[in-house]
Amino acid sequence: MTAVQKRRLGFQLAAALVGLGVLGLLVWNVGVAEVAGHLRQIGWRAPLLLLPYVAVALCDAQGWACAIPRTTHARPAPLWRLSLARLAGEAINNLTPTANLGGEPIKVYLLRAHGLDDRAIHDAVQVIGYFNYITRLADALGVEPEDFIQPWGQ
């Protein structure tokens, strides 16, 4: 195992321990009995609560996969790896007071660890950012869709 791999493994273990510590702190703060009571109330359906979020995460990761240029020298990132990088970044964004920016370096770190080069990450960020900007701008200006686009549910 090289020094870089050892450092990466140490970082991953430290991050996992910090995550488990934060989870334990939250459960302790709320109360173990109260958390257990809510889980008993939900019952076997508890995992079903996560399905919509999993679907959104997979769709977002697929969007990332489409935005990463195929001309890059890096190997293609599998969907599961993109999903985990996205979830790790979103967890940091949601748990820290960083105005939804704290998890972005984590996403870049995880994508680099998979082998994507800076150019591929930059190109994907440019495409995703421009798409989000134009979509929000069109929505704010009240731009109507073209006639050939069917409304949802029809």
N, CA and C of each residue as an Amber inpcrd file, in Angstrom:
protein
   462
   0.8570000  -1.1730000   0.0000000   0.0000000   0.0000000   0.0000000
   0.9050000   1.2380000   0.0000000   0.6420000   2.1470000  -0.9330000
   1.4700000   3.3430000  -1.0460000   1.0840000   4.3620000   0.0210000
   1.8860000   5.3920000   0.1450000   1.6160000   6.4370000   1.1370000
   0.3260000   7.1780000   0.8170000   0.0640000   7.3830000  -0.4550000
  -1.1700000   8.0790000  -0.8500000  -2.3810000   7.2290000  -0.4950000
  -2.3000000   5.9280000  -0.7530000  -3.4070000   5.0390000  -0.4210000
  -3.6290000   4.9660000   1.0890000  -2.5360000   4.9480000   1.8560000
  -2.6640000   4.9390000   3.3190000  -3.3110000   6.2270000   3.8180000
  -2.9020000   7.3500000   3.2430000  -3.4820000   8.6330000   3.6430000
  -4.9680000   8.6810000   3.3000000  -5.3120000   8.1820000   2.1070000
  -6.7180000   8.1580000   1.6810000  -7.5430000   7.2590000   2.5930000
  -7.0080000   6.0960000   2.9210000  -7.7110000   5.1810000   3.8150000
  -7.8820000   5.8050000   5.2000000  -6.8450000   6.4730000   5.6880000
  -6.9540000   7.1480000   6.9820000  -8.0120000   8.2370000   6.9650000
  -8.0540000   9.0040000   5.8720000  -9.0770000  10.0500000   5.7360000
 -10.4710000   9.4420000   5.7160000 -10.6390000   8.3440000   4.9840000
 -11.9500000   7.7020000   4.9030000 -12.3800000   7.1360000   6.2500000
 -11.4590000   6.5260000   6.9720000 -11.7960000   5.9950000   8.2980000
 -12.1350000   7.1210000   9.2730000 -11.3710000   8.2060000   9.2160000
 -11.6580000   9.3500000  10.0920000 -13.0190000   9.9380000   9.7700000
 -13.3370000  10.0720000   8.4770000 -14.6370000  10.6170000   8.0800000
 -15.7740000   9.7080000   8.5380000 -15.5840000   8.3890000   8.4220000
 -16.6120000   7.4460000   8.8750000 -16.8090000   7.5350000  10.3830000
 -15.7230000   7.6420000  11.1290000 -15.8370000   7.7610000  12.5870000
 -16.5050000   9.0680000  12.9960000 -16.1690000  10.1600000  12.3180000
 -16.8170000  11.4430000  12.6090000 -18.3020000  11.3520000  12.2910000
 -18.6420000  10.7400000  11.1710000 -20.0490000  10.5760000  10.8020000
 -20.8240000   9.7560000  11.8140000 -20.2430000   8.6440000  12.2400000
 -20.9010000   7.8200000  13.2620000 -21.0090000   8.5710000  14.5850000
 -19.9810000   9.3500000  14.9090000 -20.0350000  10.1460000  16.1340000
 -21.1410000  11.1870000  16.0940000 -21.2880000  11.8590000  14.9500000
 -22.3510000  12.8590000  14.8140000 -23.7170000  12.1920000  14.8920000
 -23.8670000  11.0350000  14.2430000 -25.1320000  10.3020000  14.3230000
 -25.4380000   9.9110000  15.7610000 -24.4450000   9.3820000  16.4640000
 -24.6450000   9.0200000  17.8660000 -25.0060000  10.2160000  18.7240000
 -24.3600000  11.3380000  18.4810000 -24.6630000  12.5620000  19.2230000
 -26.0940000  13.0220000  18.9740000 -26.5240000  12.9610000  17.7110000
 -27.8960000  13.3640000  17.3880000 -28.9220000  12.4490000  18.0460000
 -28.6720000  11.1290000  17.9850000 -29.6050000  10.1800000  18.6170000
 -29.6170000  10.3830000  20.1240000 -28.4770000  10.6060000  20.7140000
 -28.4090000  10.8410000  22.1640000 -29.1250000  12.1340000  22.5340000
 -28.9560000  13.1690000  21.7230000 -29.5920000  14.4540000  21.9950000
 -31.1150000  14.3610000  21.9130000 -31.6200000  13.6460000  20.9130000
 -33.0670000  13.4840000  20.7570000 -33.6010000  12.5080000  21.7900000
 -32.8570000  11.4760000  22.0510000 -33.2710000  10.4390000  22.9940000
 -33.4460000   9.1230000  22.2670000 -32.7560000   8.1080000  22.7550000
 -32.8020000   6.7940000  22.1080000 -34.2220000   6.2480000  22.1290000
 -34.9160000   6.4210000  23.2450000 -36.2820000   5.8890000  23.3620000
 -37.2170000   6.5700000  22.3570000 -37.0580000   7.8610000  22.1670000
 -37.9300000   8.5660000  21.2220000 -37.6500000   8.1270000  19.7840000
 -36.3860000   7.9910000  19.4260000 -36.0380000   7.5270000  18.0780000
 -36.5810000   6.1150000  17.8670000 -36.3750000   5.2340000  18.8470000
 -36.8760000   3.8630000  18.7340000 -38.3940000   3.8460000  18.6310000
 -39.0710000   4.7140000  19.3710000 -40.5300000   4.7910000  19.3050000
 -41.0180000   5.1990000  17.9180000 -40.3420000   6.1790000  17.3080000
 -40.7220000   6.6050000  15.9540000 -40.4660000   5.4950000  14.9380000
 -39.3440000   4.7870000  15.0890000 -39.0620000   3.6880000  14.1660000
 -40.0670000   2.5490000  14.3210000 -40.4860000   2.2690000  15.5720000
 -41.5250000   1.2530000  15.7800000 -42.8400000   1.6870000  15.1610000
 -43.1380000   2.9820000  15.2450000 -44.3820000   3.4980000  14.6890000
 -44.3900000   3.3750000  13.1620000 -43.2670000   3.6370000  12.5410000
 -43.1840000   3.5100000  11.0840000 -43.1660000   2.0390000  10.6940000
 -42.4700000   1.2250000  11.4670000 -42.4310000  -0.2140000  11.2250000
 -41.5800000  -0.5770000  10.0210000 -42.0140000  -1.6170000   9.3180000
 -41.2530000  -2.1470000   8.1970000 -41.2010000  -1.1720000   7.0320000
 -42.0540000  -0.1550000   7.0520000 -42.1000000   0.8080000   5.9400000
 -40.9850000   1.8480000   6.0160000 -40.1910000   1.8330000   7.0640000
 -39.1410000   2.8450000   7.2260000 -38.2160000   2.9440000   6.0160000
 -37.7330000   1.8420000   5.4530000 -36.8630000   1.9890000   4.2730000
 -37.5820000   2.5900000   3.0680000 -38.8930000   2.4320000   2.9930000
 -39.6340000   2.9960000   1.8630000 -39.5860000   4.5240000   1.8560000
 -39.3510000   5.1250000   3.0270000 -39.2480000   6.5810000   3.0870000
 -38.0490000   7.1040000   2.2960000 -37.0450000   6.2610000   2.1260000
 -35.8280000   6.6680000   1.4310000 -35.9180000   6.5230000  -0.0900000
 -36.9070000   5.7840000  -0.5970000 -36.9790000   5.5250000  -2.0320000
 -37.0580000   6.7890000  -2.8950000 -37.8830000   7.7790000  -2.5410000
 -37.8950000   8.9830000  -3.3960000 -36.5370000   9.6890000  -3.4280000
 -35.8600000   9.7500000  -2.2960000 -34.5600000  10.4060000  -2.2670000
 -33.5290000   9.6110000  -3.0620000 -33.6040000   8.2860000  -2.9880000
 -32.6850000   7.4460000  -3.7650000 -32.9160000   7.6680000  -5.2550000
 -34.1900000   7.7560000  -5.6640000 -34.4990000   7.9940000  -7.0800000
 -33.9390000   9.3340000  -7.5420000 -34.1000000  10.3720000  -6.7300000
 -33.5630000  11.6890000  -7.0810000 -32.0440000  11.6480000  -7.1550000
 -31.4080000  10.9830000  -6.1950000 -29.9410000  10.8980000  -6.1860000
 -29.4320000  10.1680000  -7.4160000 -30.0960000   9.0850000  -7.8210000
 -29.6640000   8.3510000  -9.0070000 -29.8620000   9.1650000 -10.2780000
 -30.9720000   9.8750000 -10.3660000 -31.2080000  10.7360000 -11.5340000
 -30.1710000  11.8550000 -11.5950000 -29.8440000  12.4350000 -10.4620000
 -28.8420000  13.4930000 -10.4310000 -27.4650000  12.9420000 -10.8130000
 -27.1370000  11.7630000 -10.3210000 -25.8540000  11.1440000 -10.6740000
 -25.8070000  10.8200000 -12.1660000 -26.9320000  10.3960000 -12.7200000
 -26.9680000  10.1370000 -14.1660000 -26.7770000  11.4370000 -14.9390000
 -27.3260000  12.5300000 -14.4210000 -27.0820000  13.8340000 -15.0320000
 -25.6090000  14.2000000 -15.0020000 -24.9470000  13.9080000 -13.8850000
 -23.4980000  14.1220000 -13.8040000 -22.7910000  13.2990000 -14.8620000
 -23.1950000  12.0280000 -14.9860000 -22.5450000  11.1380000 -15.9450000
 -22.6910000  11.6760000 -17.3660000 -23.8400000  12.2450000 -17.6720000
 -24.0510000  12.8140000 -19.0070000 -23.2420000  14.0900000 -19.2060000
 -22.9720000  14.8280000 -18.1410000 -22.2540000  16.1000000 -18.2520000
 -20.7380000  15.9220000 -18.3060000 -20.2360000  14.7740000 -17.8700000
 -18.7870000  14.5410000 -17.9210000 -18.4290000  14.2100000 -19.3610000
 -17.5370000  14.9710000 -19.9530000 -17.2170000  14.7540000 -21.3750000
 -16.5660000  13.3910000 -21.6190000 -16.9240000  12.7900000 -22.7160000
 -16.3830000  11.4760000 -23.0750000 -14.9800000  11.5850000 -23.6700000
 -14.5230000  12.7830000 -23.9370000 -13.2040000  12.9640000 -24.5370000
 -12.0880000  12.9280000 -23.4980000 -12.4610000  12.8350000 -22.2320000
 -11.4530000  12.8450000 -21.1790000 -10.6430000  11.5520000 -21.1860000
  -9.4360000  11.6360000 -20.6790000  -8.5750000  10.4680000 -20.6100000
  -8.8820000   9.6030000 -19.3880000  -9.7140000  10.0950000 -18.5060000
 -10.0550000   9.3380000 -17.3020000 -11.0460000   8.2280000 -17.6510000
 -11.0250000   7.1890000 -16.8440000 -11.9790000   6.1050000 -17.0740000
 -13.3810000   6.5850000 -16.6940000 -14.4250000   6.0590000 -17.3320000
 -15.7900000   6.4870000 -16.9990000 -16.1350000   6.1210000 -15.5520000
 -16.7600000   7.0410000 -14.8630000 -17.1510000   6.7990000 -13.4710000
 -18.4730000   6.0440000 -13.4450000 -18.5420000   4.9430000 -12.6950000
 -19.8130000   4.2130000 -12.6070000 -20.8600000   5.0280000 -11.8360000
 -22.1110000   4.7340000 -12.1210000 -23.2160000   5.4730000 -11.5180000
 -23.1850000   5.3990000  -9.9920000 -22.8580000   4.2420000  -9.4360000
 -22.8450000   4.1110000  -7.9730000 -21.8010000   5.0240000  -7.3530000
 -20.6520000   5.1900000  -8.0270000 -19.6060000   6.0520000  -7.4690000
 -20.0230000   7.5200000  -7.5350000 -20.6420000   7.9050000  -8.6470000
 -21.1450000   9.2740000  -8.7560000 -22.2250000   9.5380000  -7.7080000
 -23.0840000   8.5460000  -7.4860000 -24.1430000   8.7000000  -6.4780000
 -23.5610000   8.8780000  -5.0840000 -22.5550000   8.0800000  -4.7480000
 -21.9520000   8.1900000  -3.4210000 -21.2110000   9.5090000  -3.2450000
 -20.5410000   9.9760000  -4.2970000 -19.8590000  11.2730000  -4.2170000
 -20.8760000  12.3810000  -4.0030000 -21.9820000  12.3010000  -4.7110000
 -23.0310000  13.3090000  -4.5620000 -23.6270000  13.2730000  -3.1520000
 -23.9200000  12.0790000  -2.6640000 -24.5130000  11.9590000  -1.3270000
 -23.5570000  12.4460000  -0.2430000 -22.2700000  12.1500000  -0.3930000
 -21.2860000  12.6180000   0.5930000 -21.2360000  14.1410000   0.6000000
 -21.2150000  14.7490000  -0.5750000 -21.2040000  16.2110000  -0.6490000
 -22.4730000  16.8290000  -0.0980000 -23.6160000  16.2320000  -0.4160000
 -24.8880000  16.7550000   0.0930000 -24.9700000  16.6060000   1.6100000
 -24.4000000  15.5330000   2.1530000 -24.3950000  15.3660000   3.6100000
 -23.6160000  16.4920000   4.2750000 -22.4580000  16.8350000   3.7100000
 -21.6770000  17.9550000   4.2570000 -22.4530000  19.2570000   4.1110000
 -23.0770000  19.4550000   2.9540000 -23.8650000  20.6740000   2.7400000
 -24.9990000  20.8090000   3.7560000 -25.6430000  19.6970000   4.0650000
 -26.7930000  19.7410000   4.9670000 -26.4130000  19.7970000   6.4380000
 -25.2340000  19.3160000   6.7870000 -24.8490000  19.2370000   8.1950000
 -23.9720000  20.3870000   8.6610000 -23.4510000  21.1680000   7.7500000
 -22.5550000  22.2540000   8.1380000 -23.1180000  23.5910000   7.6810000
 -22.8410000  24.6400000   8.4240000 -23.3460000  25.9660000   8.0350000
 -22.4430000  26.6280000   6.9890000 -22.3820000  26.0260000   5.8020000
 -21.4840000  26.5340000   4.7650000 -22.2300000  27.0320000   3.5360000
 -23.5010000  27.3450000   3.6790000 -24.3160000  27.8780000   2.5790000
 -24.2930000  26.9460000   1.3660000 -24.4060000  25.6530000   1.6000000
 -24.4280000  24.6370000   0.5510000 -23.1850000  24.6460000  -0.3340000
 -22.0620000  25.0840000   0.2070000 -20.8220000  25.0690000  -0.5510000
 -19.7700000  24.1480000   0.0600000 -19.9580000  23.7430000   1.2870000
 -18.9440000  22.9530000   1.9790000 -18.7520000  21.5670000   1.3950000
 -19.8050000  21.0010000   0.8160000 -19.6900000  19.6530000   0.2730000
 -19.1200000  19.5970000  -1.1260000 -19.0390000  20.7260000  -1.8060000
 -18.5560000  20.7260000  -3.1840000 -17.0900000  20.2750000  -3.2820000
 -16.1910000  20.7460000  -2.3990000 -14.8180000  20.2170000  -2.4670000
 -14.7410000  18.7140000  -2.1890000 -15.6560000  18.1940000  -1.3650000
 -15.6870000  16.7550000  -1.0950000 -16.0510000  16.0040000  -2.3730000
 -17.0290000  16.5260000  -3.1070000 -17.4070000  15.8890000  -4.3730000
 -16.2230000  15.8700000  -5.3350000 -15.5180000  16.9830000  -5.4450000
 -14.3590000  17.0510000  -6.3340000 -13.2870000  16.0700000  -5.8770000
 -13.0330000  16.0140000  -4.5830000 -12.0280000  15.0890000  -4.0390000
 -12.3820000  13.6450000  -4.3980000 -13.6440000  13.2830000  -4.2270000
 -14.0610000  11.9110000  -4.5030000 -14.0200000  11.6000000  -5.9970000
 -14.3550000  12.5680000  -6.8320000 -14.2750000  12.3410000  -8.2720000
 -12.8180000  12.2260000  -8.7260000 -11.9540000  13.0380000  -8.1470000
 -10.5220000  12.9340000  -8.4590000  -9.9730000  11.5820000  -8.0110000
 -10.4230000  11.1180000  -6.8360000  -9.9470000   9.8300000  -6.3220000
 -10.3270000   8.6980000  -7.2640000 -11.4130000   8.8620000  -8.0010000
 -11.8060000   7.8380000  -8.9700000 -10.9700000   7.9140000 -10.2390000
 -10.3520000   9.0420000 -10.4850000  -9.4960000   9.1550000 -11.6540000
  -9.9040000  10.2300000 -12.6370000 -10.9670000  10.9670000 -12.3520000
 -11.3340000  12.0550000 -13.2470000 -10.3180000  13.1790000 -13.1090000
  -9.9350000  13.7440000 -14.2220000  -8.9760000  14.8370000 -14.1690000
  -9.7040000  16.1640000 -13.9650000  -8.9340000  17.1910000 -13.6630000
  -9.5240000  18.4960000 -13.3730000 -10.2990000  19.0530000 -14.5620000
  -9.8340000  18.7720000 -15.7630000 -10.5170000  19.2810000 -16.9570000
 -11.9190000  18.6870000 -17.0790000 -12.0480000  17.3780000 -16.8440000
 -13.3550000  16.7270000 -16.9210000 -14.2990000  17.2700000 -15.8540000
 -13.7890000  17.4490000 -14.6400000 -14.6150000  17.9810000 -13.5560000
 -15.0260000  19.4110000 -13.8760000 -14.0940000  20.2090000 -14.3830000
 -14.3970000  21.5940000 -14.7510000 -15.4690000  21.6480000 -15.8340000
 -15.3230000  20.8330000 -16.8740000 -16.3060000  20.8380000 -17.9560000
 -17.6870000  20.4320000 -17.4610000 -17.7480000  19.4150000 -16.6040000
 -19.0360000  18.9810000 -16.0640000 -19.6680000  20.0770000 -15.2090000
 -18.8720000  20.7400000 -14.3890000 -19.3940000  21.8180000 -13.5450000
 -19.9220000  22.9650000 -14.4080000 -19.2370000  23.2750000 -15.4900000
 -19.6840000  24.3470000 -16.3810000 -21.0290000  24.0020000 -17.0100000
 -21.1830000  22.7780000 -17.4910000 -22.4400000  22.3680000 -18.1190000
 -23.5820000  22.3720000 -17.1060000 -23.3430000  21.7740000 -15.9450000
 -24.3820000  21.6920000 -14.9160000 -24.7520000  23.0810000 -14.4140000
 -23.7600000  23.9180000 -14.1530000 -24.0250000  25.2710000 -13.6730000
 -24.7970000  26.1080000 -14.6860000 -24.4190000  26.0130000 -15.9480000
 -25.1170000  26.7830000 -16.9870000 -26.5620000  26.3070000 -17.1280000
 -26.7640000  24.9900000 -17.1080000 -28.1200000  24.4490000 -17.2020000
 -28.9820000  24.9540000 -16.0430000 -28.4520000  24.8920000 -14.8180000
 -29.2080000  25.3630000 -13.6560000 -29.5050000  26.8550000 -13.7530000
 -28.5240000  27.6300000 -14.2140000 -28.7110000  29.0740000 -14.3450000
 -29.8060000  29.3940000 -15.3540000 -29.7460000  28.7840000 -16.5350000
 -30.7270000  29.0710000 -17.5820000 -32.1150000  28.5940000 -17.1640000
 -32.1930000  27.4370000 -16.5330000 -33.4900000  26.9290000 -16.0810000
 -34.1270000  27.8740000 -15.0690000 -33.3630000  28.3320000 -14.1070000
 -33.8980000  29.2430000 -13.0900000 -34.2250000  30.6070000 -13.6790000
 -33.4190000  31.0730000 -14.6070000 -33.6880000  32.3460000 -15.2590000
 -34.9780000  32.2760000 -16.0730000 -35.1710000  31.2100000 -16.8250000
 -36.3920000  31.0390000 -17.6100000 -37.6070000  30.9540000 -16.6980000
 -37.4800000  30.2550000 -15.5890000 -38.5870000  30.1500000 -14.6390000
 -38.9110000  31.5070000 -14.0220000 -37.8740000  32.2590000 -13.6620000
 -38.0960000  33.5720000 -13.0490000 -38.7310000  34.5520000 -14.0250000
 -38.3890000  34.4380000 -15.2860000 -38.9470000  35.3380000 -16.2940000
 -40.2980000  34.8770000 -16.8200000 -40.7310000  33.7090000 -16.4000000
 -42.0280000  33.1940000 -16.8240000 -42.0380000  32.6960000 -18.2530000
 -40.9070000  32.2030000 -18.7320000 -40.8310000  31.6970000 -20.0990000
 -41.6770000  30.4340000 -20.2080000 -42.5430000  30.4160000 -21.1960000
 -43.4080000  29.2550000 -21.4230000 -42.6810000  28.2430000 -22.2940000
 -42.9450000  26.9480000 -22.0890000 -42.3010000  25.9380000 -22.9330000
 -42.8300000  25.9980000 -24.3680000 -42.0770000  25.4280000 -25.2650000
 -42.4820000  25.3690000 -26.6700000 -43.7720000  24.5650000 -26.8060000
 -44.4650000  24.7440000 -27.9300000 -45.7450000  24.0730000 -28.1570000
 -45.6230000  22.5580000 -28.2130000 -44.4940000  22.0520000 -28.6800000
 -44.3400000  20.6060000 -28.8190000 -44.0550000  19.9090000 -27.4870000
 -43.8410000  20.6450000 -26.4120000 -43.5880000  20.0610000 -25.1010000
 -44.9190000  19.9000000 -24.3750000 -45.2260000  18.6630000 -24.0220000
 -46.4930000  18.3680000 -23.3580000 -46.3760000  18.6610000 -21.8610000
 -47.4250000  19.2520000 -21.2720000 -47.4150000  19.4350000 -19.8140000
 -47.4180000  18.0840000 -19.1030000 -46.9320000  18.0870000 -17.8580000
 -46.8810000  16.8620000 -17.0720000 -48.2740000  16.2960000 -16.8940000
 -48.3830000  14.9780000 -17.0110000 -49.6490000  14.2990000 -16.7520000
 -50.5920000  14.2770000 -17.9340000 -50.1640000  14.7070000 -19.0960000
 -51.0620000  14.6740000 -20.2740000 -50.5020000  13.8180000 -21.3610000
